[in-house]
């Protein structure tokens, strides 16, 4: 009997399988309920006592051999299958590459930058965490000036001199402090205002501000530059400047473009007037030039500033500003085709 078992051990050792089916048949043959091993175990009680020890050991050796064999071959077969999955069919069609898309804010920002770059403006950037001087005081907004209320500010609690910038005019101050005219720069960036969040306004949004300083710069230059911009950006060639107030410009104006009243959407977004406000602008106040180390007797200039979200909402007909910050892929994917 023991010789018979040893024969099986030799057979198990030799066994090889190239398919899962062969392996399964082998497993059932040895390890199945009615398999060879169980038959031997059943024989156990008929074995004379003095042989029991040797018999038991040999059976156990067969069992371990069979089990290891099954496990080894199974692993080898599975590895082979994986290889096939990767390299199997080299003529199969390639996996589709999922293209990403730019965020609509970046799309509009890049478009604005390009339009101004084409007429000689460079791009300047500055910190989002600002000090009082660059965000307010240098811009003709001294402490306790009531116009500071126009922009509800997030201050750092432990230090009232540190705040989150409320506009990128702070970048213009930094730029003027470091560069003498001629200056042509636009400053895109994220700004922060302590405002209630709604479909129309958010406590975080983006601006592009522009600054042009040279000898003999006039209001006509400002108007012509803005007209050029609105033509390029919106394809609209009618603008109007309404008198307004900003502490850092004098005179100041708000820029409206004539959007038209051709369909229902036009009526809705222009509140039935056909006109749409898109930015603030003005001639840089001489005080601001002096604060930044530029001689206001020799130089003059203009500045303007616009909100990127507002323009993106107009161009893409987005009804709720909060969509820009939720990063819902169903929203973002809609901008895939736009470069
Ligand atoms: N800084 C202004 C704002 O955030 C916009 C502006 C810039 C107005 C430049 C005039 C000139 O509202």
GROMACS .gro file of C-alpha atoms and ligand atoms in nm, residues 150-151 166-169 172 193 205 207 209-210 246 248-249 252-253 279-282 302-306, ligand 1:
model
   38
  150UNK     CA    1  -1.681   9.961  -0.141
  151UNK     CA    2  -1.475   9.646  -0.104
  166UNK     CA    3  -0.967   9.290  -0.282
  167UNK     CA    4  -0.849   9.375  -0.633
  168UNK     CA    5  -0.539   9.330  -0.846
  169UNK     CA    6  -0.477   9.706  -0.842
  172UNK     CA    7  -0.018   9.768  -1.033
  193UNK     CA    8  -1.419   9.010  -0.083
  205UNK     CA    9  -1.339   8.577  -0.794
  207UNK     CA   10  -0.994   9.006  -1.217
  209UNK     CA   11  -0.665   9.494  -1.438
  210UNK     CA   12  -0.471   9.702  -1.687
  246UNK     CA   13  -1.291  10.519  -0.788
  248UNK     CA   14  -0.745  10.576  -0.752
  249UNK     CA   15  -0.864  10.729  -1.080
  252UNK     CA   16  -1.342  10.762  -1.345
  253UNK     CA   17  -1.594  10.579  -1.556
  279UNK     CA   18  -1.559   9.716  -1.626
  280UNK     CA   19  -1.438  10.018  -1.434
  281UNK     CA   20  -1.171  10.255  -1.559
  282UNK     CA   21  -1.021  10.602  -1.533
  302UNK     CA   22  -0.503  10.515  -1.742
  303UNK     CA   23  -0.619  10.203  -1.561
  304UNK     CA   24  -0.908   9.964  -1.596
  305UNK     CA   25  -1.032   9.653  -1.423
  306UNK     CA   26  -1.280   9.380  -1.502
  340LIG     N1   27  -0.999   9.807  -0.884
  340LIG     C1   28  -1.134   9.832  -0.924
  340LIG     C2   29  -1.225   9.730  -0.865
  340LIG     O1   30  -1.181   9.628  -0.821
  340LIG     C3   31  -1.152   9.832  -1.073
  340LIG     C4   32  -1.079   9.947  -1.140
  340LIG     C5   33  -0.948   9.933  -1.180
  340LIG     C6   34  -1.141  10.066  -1.159
  340LIG     C7   35  -0.883  10.036  -1.241
  340LIG     C8   36  -1.076  10.170  -1.221
  340LIG     C9   37  -0.944  10.153  -1.261
  340LIG     O2   38  -1.343   9.748  -0.861
   0.00000   0.00000   0.00000
